[in-house]
Structures are given as structure tokens and as C-alpha cells.
Amino acid sequence: MTLAATFAEVVAEVERVVLGCDDVIRTVLIAMIAGGHVLLEGAPGLGKTLLARAISRALGVGFKRIQFTPDLMPSDVTGGNIFDQRSQEFVFHPGPIFTPVLLADEINRAPAKTQAALLEAMSDRQVSVDGHTRQLPRPFFVMATQNPVESEGTYPLPEAQLDRFLVKCHMLHPRQEVEVQLLRNTVAGFDASDLDQAGLRTLLDADGIQSLTAQARAVRVDEEILTYLAALVGRTRAHPAVHLGASPRASIGLLRCAQVAAGAAGRDYVIPDDVKAMAHPVLRHRFILQPDAELEGVHTDRVVDEILDDVPVPGGQRA
Amino acid sequence: MWLAIAAAQESVLDDEAFRFCHEYAAFEYNDAFCNLIQDVDPTRCPGLHAYCAAPAEAPASGCQKTRRGGVLGSHPSDEVPEPESPPFNPFALSGSAQEGAKALLSWLVALIVAGVLVGVAAVVLRFIGFRRLGNTPSATRALPDKLDEQSFAEAVDDVPDLPSEDLLRAARQALVDGRLGEASLLARGAVLRSLGERRLLRLHRARTDREYLAQLPVEDRALLRDVLSVVEVYRWGRVPLHTAGVERALKAATKLLVLSLFLCMSPAWGFDRHGPAGDVGLHRLLKASGATVSYRGRSFSELDPESDLDILIIDLSGTDPTDEDWIAIRAWVEAGHVLWVAGMPQGFPELGNLVPTEQAESQVVGLPTPHFEKEPNGFTVGVPVVSDGTAHPVVWTWVGVGGVLAFADRTMLWNGFLVDPANEEFLAGMLDFGRDGGWPMADPPTIELATIAGSADPPPPTAMANLRLLPFIYQVLFLWLVMVVWKGWPFRRNRTPPEHGRQRFDGHVRAVASQYRRVGASKHVAASYARWVLQKLGREGLALQAQRHGLSVVRAEQLVEHTITLAETEEGYTLEHMEDLWKVMQTER
């Protein structure tokens, strides 16, 4: 079970039901194999839940969804101790977070206190309730979504929370031909809530995912690639449009993603193109722009573009 | 003064760099615009007027391949009953003078072509390794013998600043020495340097090898891929290389270097940007209309929906986006940008299909009516910008928040299309149309051109032609003739012939003398020669010259006496004396 073959198979399987966003599927899978969490930004109705369910099914792991709302409490996420009158003691009732794949829908609609309930789970893969720490299942992935349009009544994610997402993906509206195909599938009887009917196969299990992760971590990274990677992330701290640059966690995340991308491409070594390909999803949410740059409409993707154009690649031919 | 200049420079084609417009010559694609020029003021584009009135012979195409697709007209000579005026002659020479100049030029061109061919052959022979590898090039000496871990990065980053062929020879030497990794790196350096110097690639410090590969046309990537894939495996995978793989990479590098010399790998390379099918006219027109215009150097897949680019102009006769490119282009358009595309773009079903149409008068609302060489095909769907009722040669369609302006006739973006002032006004008007709210666009708009000549320089012959060296060559030839008349051929006095020439002449004289002697004529010839010597030097002069030659005083006196006797009586001839006399006279010269 090689990483490249399995990766391609999973992507093809998920693409059967989630049409027209192969880039997002690949990025999400790369993040999952790298052991990170995913922040999906897109309008409602673009198939974010379907994507999460299809991936979790193809990977053979469980899936739960939490709809974040302003009145959602931390215990609604993590679970809590409830007094059992029969046994006359408090019994822990695990929350929906105890699942391998968690879809945190519209995460920015919950207040900061509830969002913070995810912090420990995302970074340490454990939950502490009433002084007791409980391990989350392995693997544990969070796929959070947020709507970029409706900002009223939302709580922007704090930097500490954002930094814990390995990648951030944009989901765009499908092209017309993709949408036509989607309609054809619907006419043919496809039901997004019933993946059994769609014939979506399970290709992996939790151990298989761990094996892919191990394979990815064995992908060779040259010393020059490490230097290049550090230079890329370091440049975010010196860019004039950036108020606060990316953290070392970003460097580690970029490294892990580049390793998985290289393995998925059938290589056992990382090339600069892998780093460049993953730079946008890994870095775009990890730095804060200067207020004047934001007012001018500068987007973080543009800053990443400028950085990629500026930092010399290892062995880059001098013009 | 500025107003005066502006008034004088009314059209972008006024610049004499557009030689097809100002000179009588058979430029490629001239014919495509002959019908357009018929209704245009004769003072505009006199060269094209003259050509269309009396077409010249088409030049050899050389590297300038034809464009893919495009709408070309038939030859117009049948439609023009008789030539009106003599063709435009930039030098105003009489007929005989023209013939002479042509003959002279043809010789000159023949010499230049021969020189170029010899030079190219020499370079090719050097590339394919006819020189012995034992002739160690400087690059080999400059490189470390072995590539250890410490010197690895330095050796890669500091590819010796040497010509590509030297780097390639060094790569061959490294291959012979068994330094396979270094050989592959040097081959990579040679190829990239060569392609970069010829501007077939845009080298940049932040570009990876795969990005360089993507810059080449799809059909030309195989050779470069052969070179770069070996380097990639060695460089990043640290995988030991096999000799066969490196040899294959070196062969590919050799082929690539030879091909790049001729600039013939793709029609896009070496296309004349100022020719009838070039795109400089469009560039200048848009710039004059207030837009910020540049050529697109990066691939379409890198189009950023968040970018500040307002309009992307693609001429499909020169660029060939892949399916992935079209997906990226569509996403970019949907995000609120505008695409101008000449030809039938993929991935935009909103435009329908291109359908043929009969000749008809096109109608356009609110803008000057563009004139076509012949009525082009049209789209079946989309808001017609130009229409003849059945088909729409130019249409506009909304795609997402952005839109596409599609031209069925690809020549509408070429320089030749601008020969008609109405067409120039039409294209500028399209920009004004967008500026007035027709589509989302900043003011001034930022525009990128993805056209055939966007990243190409003219090929060497065209570049030389653009230099307008002919008057200078005439001056040089005239000066040369003056020198020939004044100083004689070859501008210098006669000098002593070389040693082997003298020996041959000496042998010739001896042979002739022997022959004369056998037939009894030598006496007369020898006497004549003796008389000539005495007439030239005199008695004292001959004696003095003989002594200078090394003869003793006595022997010199004997030679003089003998010569006088021979001259006066034609008697006493001996071969020894004649030889002495010959040698003395040789010294005198």
C-alpha cells in the first residue's frame, strides 16, 4: 500500500461524489495524512459537509458534525460529567468531539469560549473536563468551515486558533459544466445523504492512515529545502504588508505537507515545487496584515505570491 | 510642441518599426490585409499599399513558421486590374543602378550566408563532440574534481559563468571521468543558460526546474524534461545515477542546444513582433488608451482570482492553453475579471460555437464598425458586439461576475488589422466601453497580453533587417571601390612573394630555359634578359648588386662581363651564369 497509489485512489473515489474541486480534495487529504486540521472557507451549499463525509468514509473512519451557533457551550463540544442517579455518581458523557473526523460547521458563529474548547483537542488531541484528561481517538481531524460573506453575528477566530489549522482552503462555486453534471447525477438518483447508494467504497482504516503518515514522514528532505522553507516563512515576518508573520508551527506544517505532497506524487524526496504548491494553503491564514494593507485590499494570497516570487529557490538559476 | 507631436503620431502604425506598413516588401501575412487597405488613405501604410498593388515575391520563411489557425485572405493580385504606380523604392535608384546594387548585394549576402553557415557548422561540430575530449576546456579545470557534501550547494548554485557549449563539454568530461552527478548538473546549467540567453526561457531566481519546463510549449518539453529529471533525482533524492541515464540527459542537452541555436523550436519563437501578425500595435494602442499593459510571462494556471489584473488578452493563434489552464482562466474570469480572446476558447459554452457565415455587412452599435479582410465566422451565443444578423464575429458574455469578449477573427488583434483607422478606433473603443461601465474594470486598467510574440524577440535575420543597415552597407561598398581605384587591388603595394612561390617560379624559369636551350631559342632569350638587366641596373649597378648578393669582386666582375657579352653578341650563354644573374636580380627586388 504505497502512499502515491492509495492517495490517487482515495482522491478518485471522493471525486466521484464531490465534483469539480479536486484541488481542495487533494489539499484536505494532504493535511489529514500530515496529521493536521483543515479550515474550509466557502459559501453555504458548496458541499463542505459532503466532502467531509465522503473523505471520512473513503478513509474508513467515523464522522460527526457540530453546527456551531452563538449559544453553543464548550460542554456541547467536549461532553461533560452528568450525575447518574442510579449509580449516585458523576458519569462522563463524551461529546461529539470524540470522533476521528469532526466537521465544525460555521465555527466562527460560536463565541470565543466555545471555540477555545477545541484548542486543546486540536493541538494535543486530548480533552480535559473537570480535571480529568481524556485522549481523543487516533487519528483525529477537525474540518472547520466558515462563511466569508456573512460577517454579522460572527466571532472571528483568534490567531491562536487559526494557527492550529494546518491548511486553509477556499471552496469556490462550481463551473457550469460541473454543475450540469451534478444535476445529471441528481436526476439519476444521487442522494448526498446516502453515500451507500452512491457506492462510495471504503479504502482505508485508521491503521492505514497511520501507515500513510509514517510513509510521508520518511520522505527525504534535503538540507537546502529546509533552508528554503525557513526562508519562505521567515520572509512573512519581514514583508512590509505584514504586521505579524507566520510562526515556526507554520514551518513545521509546510514541511509536513510538502512531504505528503511529494509522497503523493510518487517521489521519496521533496522538491521545491512541493513547498511552493503547499505554501498558499499553509501560510495564507497564519499572518496578520498591516491595517493599511487591509484597507488597500491586499490579500494574504497576494503576499504569499510575492514571497514565492522573491525568495530564491535552491539552485535557482541566476538570471 | 507636445501637441504637434501627438498630432503627427496619430496611429500606432506611424512608427517606422512597422516595416510592413512603410516599406515595399513581401512580409509574411501581408496578403491577409490587402482588402483592408484598399479603402484606406494611401498616405497611411504606403508600403502595404504598394505591396498590395504589385505584390513582391514572398521571402524564404526561415524560422518564421506560419501561425496556427488564423483567418487569411486569398492573394489580392487577381482583384487589382493593373498596378497604379511603381513600387515604393526607398533608395530611388535608376534601373541600371538598381540592377548593379542588387548584384552587389546578392554577392554580399552570399558571402554573409556562407560565413554564417561555416560558423554554425563549426559550432555544431563542436557541440556534437567531434573535437577530442582530451582538449580539456577551461570549465573542467575550474570545477572541483569531486562533488562532496560541502561543495555540493556551491557547485550547484555557482554554475560557472561560461558559454553553454563549454559547460556541455565539461559535462561530457565529467561523464567520462565518472562524475555522473556533476555531469548532470553541468548539463542542466548549459541548457538553462542557453535557453535563457536566447530568451526562450525567463530565468528567475525563484523559479524551479519544473516551472521552467512549464514555460516551454508542450511539444518541446521532452528534451528539457530528460535533462531536468535526472538532475532532480540526483539533487533532491541523492539517488546514485546510472551512466545510461546521464548519457541520455547529455544527448538531450546537446540536441536542445543545437535546436535553440536555430530558434526554430516553435512558431512562437522568433516571430516578428512588428510584422503584420505581430502584437506590438495592440500593446501600444492599449497603452495609448491609458492602460497599464504588459506581456504575460507566467502560466495561466497561476492566475490569481484576487489579483489586480483587469483584462487578460489571449490570441489563440499563438498560445495554446491546456485544459488545466482553461479551468484556471475560467475561475479567474468568474471572480470578476475580463478575458479578451481571439479564437474559439474552450470552457466557455456561453459563446456557443463558431459557425460559418456568408459575406455580409457587419453592424455594430455605439462603436466604429470594424472592417474585416473577409467576413469571419461568428459565435452563435453571446451578446453581439459586432453582428451581421446571422452570426456574431465579436460577442460579449457574462461569466460569473466577470466576462469574456470573444473575437472570432484572430487577425483582429494583429498589427495588420490596425491598418484601417476604423479598426484602431474600434479596439480603443472597446476599452472605453469597459471604462464606461460595460464590464468590471479599474481605471486605468491593468492588462496582460498572452499573444504569440509576447515573449519573443525577432529572429536574427529580422532583427538585422530592422537595423536598416543597407545605406551603411552602400557607403562601405563605395568606400571600398574608391580604395580599389586609388590603391589598387588589394589596397597595398606588391610585396615579395612567399618562399614557396619563389621556388616555384625559379623551377619554372629553369624548365623554360632548358626547353629553350633544347630548341635553340635560349640564346636569344638569355640575351634579352641580359639586356633588360643592364638597362635596369647599368654596369656599376649590376656589379654592386652582385657583391651585395655575396659574390666576390672578381666573380661579380666576371658576371658583368659575361652579361655584357651576352647582351651584345648573344654568345657565351651558360646556365651557371644565368642562374647567378637570376639570383642577383632576386636580391635586388
Short mmCIF file of C-alpha atoms in Angstrom, two decimals, chain A residues 172-177 220-222 224-225 228 235 267-273 276 297 299 301-302 305 307-319, chain B residues 152-153 156-157 159 188-189 192-193 203-212 229 232-233 235-239 298 304-306 308 327 330-331 334 347 349-350:
data_model
loop_
_atom_site.label_atom_id
_atom_site.label_comp_id
_atom_site.label_asym_id
_atom_site.label_seq_id
_atom_site.Cartn_x
_atom_site.Cartn_y
_atom_site.Cartn_z
CA LEU A 172 -15.48 28.19 -4.94
CA HIS A 173 -18.70 27.81 -6.83
CA PRO A 174 -18.55 25.03 -9.38
CA ARG A 175 -18.19 25.70 -13.06
CA GLN A 176 -21.27 25.39 -15.16
CA GLU A 177 -20.37 22.05 -16.73
CA ARG A 220 13.63 12.70 2.31
CA VAL A 221 14.04 16.44 2.74
CA ASP A 222 17.29 17.99 1.64
CA GLU A 224 18.62 23.14 1.17
CA ILE A 225 14.88 22.55 1.09
CA TYR A 228 14.35 27.43 1.58
CA ARG A 235 10.02 36.35 4.85
CA ARG A 267 8.58 10.58 -5.02
CA ASP A 268 10.55 9.73 -1.93
CA TYR A 269 12.16 13.14 -1.80
CA VAL A 270 10.82 16.67 -1.58
CA ILE A 271 11.48 19.19 -4.34
CA PRO A 272 10.99 22.95 -4.14
CA ASP A 273 7.81 22.64 -6.19
CA LYS A 276 5.64 26.10 -3.39
CA GLY A 297 -7.49 45.37 -0.22
CA HIS A 299 -5.00 39.72 0.25
CA ASP A 301 -2.56 35.13 -1.05
CA ARG A 302 -1.01 38.05 -2.85
CA ASP A 305 2.72 35.16 -4.17
CA ILE A 307 7.16 35.98 -1.19
CA LEU A 308 7.31 32.99 -3.54
CA ASP A 309 8.49 35.30 -6.30
CA ASP A 310 11.10 36.85 -4.09
CA VAL A 311 12.75 34.02 -2.20
CA PRO A 312 15.34 32.24 -4.36
CA VAL A 313 14.73 28.54 -4.82
CA PRO A 314 17.67 26.27 -4.02
CA GLY A 315 19.87 26.06 -7.05
CA GLY A 316 17.81 28.69 -8.82
CA GLN A 317 19.50 29.75 -11.99
CA ARG A 318 20.67 33.29 -11.61
CA ALA A 319 19.30 35.38 -14.46
CA PHE B 152 27.53 20.44 -3.30
CA ALA B 153 25.49 23.57 -2.83
CA VAL B 156 25.14 23.87 -7.98
CA ASP B 157 24.46 27.49 -7.26
CA VAL B 159 27.31 27.25 -12.31
CA ARG B 188 21.34 21.46 -16.67
CA GLY B 189 23.35 24.66 -16.36
CA LEU B 192 19.16 26.66 -18.91
CA ARG B 193 21.86 29.18 -19.74
CA LEU B 203 15.32 32.69 -15.84
CA HIS B 204 14.48 33.85 -12.38
CA ARG B 205 15.97 33.10 -9.04
CA ALA B 206 12.61 32.00 -7.63
CA ARG B 207 11.71 29.62 -10.47
CA THR B 208 12.04 25.89 -10.10
CA ASP B 209 13.08 23.50 -12.83
CA ARG B 210 9.53 22.30 -13.28
CA GLU B 211 8.36 25.86 -13.72
CA TYR B 212 10.97 26.32 -16.43
CA SER B 229 14.53 14.78 -14.37
CA GLU B 232 16.02 16.26 -9.83
CA VAL B 233 16.59 12.67 -8.82
CA ARG B 235 19.84 16.64 -6.45
CA TRP B 236 16.89 16.13 -4.16
CA GLY B 237 16.73 12.37 -3.89
CA ARG B 238 20.51 11.88 -3.71
CA VAL B 239 19.90 8.76 -5.72
CA ARG B 298 3.69 33.19 -16.19
CA ASP B 304 -4.96 34.58 -9.15
CA PRO B 305 -8.64 35.48 -8.74
CA GLU B 306 -7.59 38.04 -6.16
CA ASP B 308 -5.28 43.30 -9.66
CA ILE B 327 -10.07 25.85 -15.80
CA ARG B 330 -12.49 30.45 -16.14
CA ALA B 331 -12.16 30.62 -12.38
CA GLU B 334 -15.77 34.20 -12.75
CA GLY B 347 -14.61 26.00 -21.35
CA PRO B 349 -20.16 27.26 -23.54
CA GLU B 350 -21.80 30.66 -23.16
#
